[in-house]
Structure formats: structure tokens, C-alpha cells
Coordinates of C-alpha atoms in Angstrom, one line a residue:
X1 CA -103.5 -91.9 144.6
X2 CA -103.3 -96.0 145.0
X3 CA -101.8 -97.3 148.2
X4 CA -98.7 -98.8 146.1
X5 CA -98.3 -95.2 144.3
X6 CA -98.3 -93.5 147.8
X7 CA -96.3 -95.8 149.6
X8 CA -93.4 -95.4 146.8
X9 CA -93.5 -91.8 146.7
X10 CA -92.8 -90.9 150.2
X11 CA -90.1 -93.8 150.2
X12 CA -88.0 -91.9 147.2
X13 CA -88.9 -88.8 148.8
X14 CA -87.5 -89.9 152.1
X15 CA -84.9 -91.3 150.4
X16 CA -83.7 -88.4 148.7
X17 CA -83.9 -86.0 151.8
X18 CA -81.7 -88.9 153.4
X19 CA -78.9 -88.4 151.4
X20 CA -79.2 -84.8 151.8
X21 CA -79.0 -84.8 155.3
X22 CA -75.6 -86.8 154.8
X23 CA -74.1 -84.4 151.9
X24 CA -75.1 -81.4 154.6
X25 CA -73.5 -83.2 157.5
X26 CA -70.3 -83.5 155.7
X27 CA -70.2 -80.7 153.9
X28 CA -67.6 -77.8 155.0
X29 CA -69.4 -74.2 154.0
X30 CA -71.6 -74.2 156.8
X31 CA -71.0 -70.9 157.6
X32 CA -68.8 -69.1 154.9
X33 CA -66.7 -65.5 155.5
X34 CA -68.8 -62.4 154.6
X35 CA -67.2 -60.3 152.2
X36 CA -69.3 -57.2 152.3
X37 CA -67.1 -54.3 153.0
X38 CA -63.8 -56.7 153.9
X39 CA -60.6 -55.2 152.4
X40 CA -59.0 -58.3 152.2
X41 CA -60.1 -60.6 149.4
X42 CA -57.1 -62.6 149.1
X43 CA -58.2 -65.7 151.4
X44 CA -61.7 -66.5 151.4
X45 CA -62.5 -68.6 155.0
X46 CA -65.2 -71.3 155.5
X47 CA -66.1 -73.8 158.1
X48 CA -68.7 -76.9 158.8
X49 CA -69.1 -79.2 161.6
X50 CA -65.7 -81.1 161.3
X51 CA -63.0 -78.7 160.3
X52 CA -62.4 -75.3 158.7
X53 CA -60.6 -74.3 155.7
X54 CA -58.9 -71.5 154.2
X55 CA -59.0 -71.1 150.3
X56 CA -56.4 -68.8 148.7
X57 CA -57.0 -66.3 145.5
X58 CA -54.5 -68.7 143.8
X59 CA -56.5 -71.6 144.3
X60 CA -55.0 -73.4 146.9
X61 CA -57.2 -74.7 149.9
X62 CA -56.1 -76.0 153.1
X63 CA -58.6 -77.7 155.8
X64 CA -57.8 -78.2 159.4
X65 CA -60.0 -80.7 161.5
X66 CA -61.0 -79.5 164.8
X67 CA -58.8 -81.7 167.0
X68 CA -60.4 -80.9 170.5
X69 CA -63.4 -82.1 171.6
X70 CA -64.2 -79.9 174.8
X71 CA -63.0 -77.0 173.2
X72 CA -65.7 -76.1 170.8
X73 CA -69.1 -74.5 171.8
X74 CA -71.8 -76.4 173.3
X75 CA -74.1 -75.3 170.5
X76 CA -72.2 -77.1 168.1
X77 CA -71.8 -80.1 169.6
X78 CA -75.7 -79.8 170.1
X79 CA -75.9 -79.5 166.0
X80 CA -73.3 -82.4 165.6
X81 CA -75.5 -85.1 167.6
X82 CA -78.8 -83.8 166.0
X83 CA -77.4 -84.1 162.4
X84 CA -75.9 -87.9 163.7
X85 CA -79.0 -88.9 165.3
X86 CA -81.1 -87.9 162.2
X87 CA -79.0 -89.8 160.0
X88 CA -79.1 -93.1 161.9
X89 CA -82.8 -92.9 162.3
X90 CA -83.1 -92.2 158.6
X91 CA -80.9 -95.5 158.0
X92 CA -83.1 -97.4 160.2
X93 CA -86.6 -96.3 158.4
X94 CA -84.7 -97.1 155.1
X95 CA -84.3 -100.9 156.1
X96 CA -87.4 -100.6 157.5
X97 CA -89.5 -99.3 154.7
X98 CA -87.9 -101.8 152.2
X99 CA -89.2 -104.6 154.3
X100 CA -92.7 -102.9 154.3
X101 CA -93.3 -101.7 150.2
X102 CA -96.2 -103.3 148.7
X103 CA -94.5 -104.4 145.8
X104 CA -92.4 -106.6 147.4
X105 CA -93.8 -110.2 148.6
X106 CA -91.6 -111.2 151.2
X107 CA -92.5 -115.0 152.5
X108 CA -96.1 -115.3 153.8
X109 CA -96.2 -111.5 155.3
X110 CA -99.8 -110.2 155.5
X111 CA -100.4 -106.9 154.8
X112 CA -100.9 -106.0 158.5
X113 CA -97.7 -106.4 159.5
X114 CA -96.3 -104.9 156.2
X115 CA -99.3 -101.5 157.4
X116 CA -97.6 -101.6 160.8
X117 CA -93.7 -101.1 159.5
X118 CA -94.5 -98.6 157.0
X119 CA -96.1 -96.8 159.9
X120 CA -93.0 -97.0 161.9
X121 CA -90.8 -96.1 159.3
X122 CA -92.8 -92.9 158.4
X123 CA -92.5 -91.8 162.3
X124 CA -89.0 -92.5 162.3
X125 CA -88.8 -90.3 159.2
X126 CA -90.6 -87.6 160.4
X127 CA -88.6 -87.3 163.6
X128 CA -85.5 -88.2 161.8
X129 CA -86.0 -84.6 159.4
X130 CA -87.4 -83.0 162.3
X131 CA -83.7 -83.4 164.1
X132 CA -82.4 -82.7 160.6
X133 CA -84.1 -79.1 160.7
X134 CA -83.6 -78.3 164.3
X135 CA -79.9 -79.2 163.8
X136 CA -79.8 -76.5 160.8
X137 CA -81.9 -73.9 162.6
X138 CA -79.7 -73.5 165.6
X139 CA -76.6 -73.3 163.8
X140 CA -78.6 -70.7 161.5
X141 CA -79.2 -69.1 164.6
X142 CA -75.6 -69.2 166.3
X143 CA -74.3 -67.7 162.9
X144 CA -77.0 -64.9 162.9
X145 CA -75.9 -63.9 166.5
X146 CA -72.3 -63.9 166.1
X147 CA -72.8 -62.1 162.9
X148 CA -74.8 -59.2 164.8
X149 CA -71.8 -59.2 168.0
X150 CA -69.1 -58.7 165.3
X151 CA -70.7 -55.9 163.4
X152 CA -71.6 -54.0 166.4
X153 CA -68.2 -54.8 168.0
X154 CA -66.5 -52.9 165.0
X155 CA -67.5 -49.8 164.7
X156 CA -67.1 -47.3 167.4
X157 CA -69.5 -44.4 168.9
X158 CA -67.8 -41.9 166.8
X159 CA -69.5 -41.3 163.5
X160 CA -69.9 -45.3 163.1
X161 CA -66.1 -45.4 161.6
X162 CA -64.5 -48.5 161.3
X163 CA -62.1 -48.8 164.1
X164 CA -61.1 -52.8 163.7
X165 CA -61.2 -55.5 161.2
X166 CA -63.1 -58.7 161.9
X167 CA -63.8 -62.1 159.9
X168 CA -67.7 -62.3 159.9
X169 CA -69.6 -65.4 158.6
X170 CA -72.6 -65.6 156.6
X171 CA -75.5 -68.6 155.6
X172 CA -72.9 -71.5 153.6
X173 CA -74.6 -73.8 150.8
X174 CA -74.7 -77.0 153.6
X175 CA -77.8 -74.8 155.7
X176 CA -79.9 -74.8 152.6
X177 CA -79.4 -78.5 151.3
X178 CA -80.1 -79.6 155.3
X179 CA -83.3 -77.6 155.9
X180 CA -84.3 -79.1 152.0
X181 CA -83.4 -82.4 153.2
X182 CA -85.0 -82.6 156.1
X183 CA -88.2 -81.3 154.6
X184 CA -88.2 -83.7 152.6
X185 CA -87.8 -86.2 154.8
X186 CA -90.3 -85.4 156.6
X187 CA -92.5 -85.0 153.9
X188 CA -91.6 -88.5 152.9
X189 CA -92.9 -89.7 156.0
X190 CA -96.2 -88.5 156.1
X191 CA -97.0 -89.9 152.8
X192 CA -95.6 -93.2 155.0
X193 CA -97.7 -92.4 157.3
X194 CA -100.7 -92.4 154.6
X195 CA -100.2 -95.0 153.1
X196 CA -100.3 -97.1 156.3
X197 CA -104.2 -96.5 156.3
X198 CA -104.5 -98.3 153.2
X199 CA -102.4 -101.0 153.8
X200 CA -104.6 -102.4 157.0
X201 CA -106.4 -104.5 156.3
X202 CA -110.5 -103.7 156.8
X203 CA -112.3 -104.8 160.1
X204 CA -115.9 -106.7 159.0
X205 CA -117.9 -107.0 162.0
X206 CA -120.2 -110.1 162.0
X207 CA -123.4 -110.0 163.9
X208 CA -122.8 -113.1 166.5
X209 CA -125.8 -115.3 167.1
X210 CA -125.4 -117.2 170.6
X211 CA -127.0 -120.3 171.0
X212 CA -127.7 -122.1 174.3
X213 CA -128.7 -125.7 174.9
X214 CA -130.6 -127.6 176.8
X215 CA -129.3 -127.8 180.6
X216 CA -132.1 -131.1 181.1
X217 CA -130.2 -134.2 181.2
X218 CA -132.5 -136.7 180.2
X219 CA -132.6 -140.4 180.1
X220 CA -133.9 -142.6 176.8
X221 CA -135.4 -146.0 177.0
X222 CA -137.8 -148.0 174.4
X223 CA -141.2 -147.5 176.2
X224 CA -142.3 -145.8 178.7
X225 CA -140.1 -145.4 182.0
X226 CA -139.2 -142.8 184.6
X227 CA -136.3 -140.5 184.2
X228 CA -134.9 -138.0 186.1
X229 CA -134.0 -134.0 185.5
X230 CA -131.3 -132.3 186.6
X231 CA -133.3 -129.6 188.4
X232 CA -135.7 -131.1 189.8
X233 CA -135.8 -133.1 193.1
X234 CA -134.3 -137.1 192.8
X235 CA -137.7 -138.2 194.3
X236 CA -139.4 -136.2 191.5
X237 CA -140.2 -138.2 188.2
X238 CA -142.0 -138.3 184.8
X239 CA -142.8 -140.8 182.2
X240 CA -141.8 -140.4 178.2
X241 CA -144.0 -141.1 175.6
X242 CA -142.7 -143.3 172.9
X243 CA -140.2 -141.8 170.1
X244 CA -140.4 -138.7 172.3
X245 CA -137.5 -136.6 174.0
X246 CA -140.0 -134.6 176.1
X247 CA -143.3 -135.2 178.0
X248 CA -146.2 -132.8 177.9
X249 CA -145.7 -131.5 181.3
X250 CA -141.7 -130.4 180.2
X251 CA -142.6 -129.4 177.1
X252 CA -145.2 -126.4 178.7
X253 CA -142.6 -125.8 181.8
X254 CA -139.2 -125.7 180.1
X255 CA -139.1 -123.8 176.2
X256 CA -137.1 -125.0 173.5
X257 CA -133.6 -124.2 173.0
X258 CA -134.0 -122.5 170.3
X259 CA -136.5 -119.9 172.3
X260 CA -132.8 -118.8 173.6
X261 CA -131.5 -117.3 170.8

């Protein structure tokens, strides 16, 4: 699979497990009234994260918003802020990820910048289905143990009749579409993630030759003259041949520059 091929897949997956995560969120049949051995069939409850309703066997519903805010259970506040916080860090990685496709030449960007934000949007995906999940599977979880309380709470020690009546709730539609959305989110984010590799751009390492020169300062003059090195003593001189740049005692005491290399 090409870089470009890669790159767009896990953005529409991602994509598509975003607006999931924000049909699941709002969605009211997160946990729905169990109907298995319930006399009454007449009103059919449900509830999600923002308000419960009531839906009559004539067809009329009415929904009431939970109006308290330190009234409900911890645990659903907990699932509340883990559904927002997913959804925000989808957004982001959205804007993100547009910026970053291949396909799209914005200005002078070089593809290493472009490698680095489609690597930060396919983290920010992965953690933002990640919250999406964990969100689902505690409420999952919450609804599982109330639904074990109730049923042992109503029947008695004697010869398991049912003594009382209780409104259990069961797995609504919004716990599937959120633990399919955030799957695919994440998925969408590891292909990101992928496709980063391709996108950088690839390291050629050049063997460096380092060349030194000459640390002798020497002096030129038409004919021959006395000159002075900078490591030898002032007192200490030599004469140049003609057309030279070295005499024959330098030329066996100091190598060439090139000997350096």
C-alpha cells in the first residue's frame, strides 16, 4: 500500500469512527429497560448520558434532562468527560490531519513537517478512541452491576418467587456504535501512524573527508631571501629557491597537506 493510499485510509477511517463517537455521545438508549419477565409492557424506559425518557405503547415519548449536576453518580460523570475529551481530541487530529495529507500542497511545506503532523494526529487518534472505549466499557460495566443488584434484590429466599417489581436495564444501541467508533478510531490512527514512516524523508549519510592545511606561514620574494616559520625560533632561518614554496630542508621535516587527509 503507497504512502498516499495509507495516509487517506486511516484519515476516513478516523473520520468515520469520529462521528460515531458524536452520534454515541448524544444518543439517549444507553442503557434501555429489560423486558424479560416485566409484566408491564405499556411504557418502555431508556436513558443516555444527558436525560432519560419514557416512550408510551401509544407512541408518545417524553425526555427529561437531568437537571442536577452533583446528583448523579460519579461513574457517569467519569463516562461523560471521557466521551468529551475523545471528541475534542478527535476534532483536533481532524484539523490536524488535513494540514498533513499528501495530496494536498500547502505553500513550500516539506514533507518532514507534513511526516511529523500526521504522526501527531494518529497519536491523538489513538488516544482519542482509546477514551472513546474506556468511556463505553465503564458504563457497560455500571449497567452489568446494577443489573446483577436488581435481580438478586427481587426474589426472595423462598423458592426464588418474585416478591417485588423492579425496572432493570440492559446494553442500548449507543454502547455498540461507541465501542465501533472508537475502534475505528483507533484503527485510523495507526494507519496514521504508518504512513508517517513513509512520509520522512530518507537520511543519506555522506562519508566526510577533512582536510587540513598548512599551519607554516611563509614569506615569498623574487630570489632567494630568508623567511621565517611560525614554529620555529625568530633567530632560526632558511633560504627559498626560486619559483619554490618550500626548501629542501621543509620539504623532508614538514609533509604535505594533503598527507593529512
Amino acid at each position: 500500500m503507497s504512502v498516499t493510499a495509507c495516509q487517506g485510509l486511516g484519515f476516513v477511517v478516523s473520520l468515520i469512527g469520529f462521528a460515531g463517537m458524536i452520534a454515541a455521545t448524544c444518543m439517549d438508549q444507553w442503557s434501555t429497560q429489560d423486558l424479560y419477565n416485566n409484566p408491564v409492557t405499556a411504557v418502555f424506559n431508556y436513558q443516555g448520558l444527558w436525560r432519560s425518557c419514557v416512550r408510551e405503547s401509544s407512541g408518545f415519548t417524553e425526555c427529561r434532562g437531568y437537571l442536577t449536576l452533583l446528583g448523579l453518580p460519579a461513574m457517569l460523570q467519569a463516562v461523560r468527560a471521557l466521551m468529551i475529551v475523545g471528541i475534542v481530541l478527535g476534532a483536533i487530529s481532524i484539523l490536524v490531519s488535513i494540514f498533513a495529507l499528501k495530496c494536498i500542497r500547502i505553500g513550500g511545506m516539506e514533507d518532514s513537517a507534513k511526516a511529523k503532523m500526521t504522526l501527531t494526529s494518529g497519536i491523538m487518534f489513538i488516544i482519542s478512541g482509546i477514551c472513546a472505549i474506556i468511556g463505553v466499557s465503564v458504563f457497560a460495566n455500571m449497567l452489568v452491576t446494577n443489573f446483577w443488584m436488581s435481580t438478586a434484590s427481587m426474589y426472595g429466599t423462598m423458592g426464588g418467587m418474585v416478591q417485588t417489581v423492579q425496572t432493570r436495564y440492559t446494553f442500548g444501541a449507543a454502547l455498540f456504535v461507541g465501542w465501533v467508533a472508537g475502534g475505528l478510531t483507533l484503527i485510523g490512527g495507526v494507519l496514521m501512524c504508518i504512513a508517517c514512516r513513509g512520509l520522512a524523508p530518507e537520511q543519506t549519510s555522506y562519508k566526510a573527508v577533512s582536510y587540513h592545511a598548512s599551519g607554516h606561514n611563509v614569506a615569498y620574494k623574487p630570489g632567494g631571501f630568508k623567511a621565517s616559520t611560525g614554529f620555529g625560533s625568530p633567530t632560526r632561518t632558511k633560504k627559498i629557491y626560486d619559483g619554490g614554496a618550500h626548501t629542501e630542508e621543509e620539504a623532508q621535516s614538514h609533509p604535505s597537506k594533503y598527507d593529512y587527509v
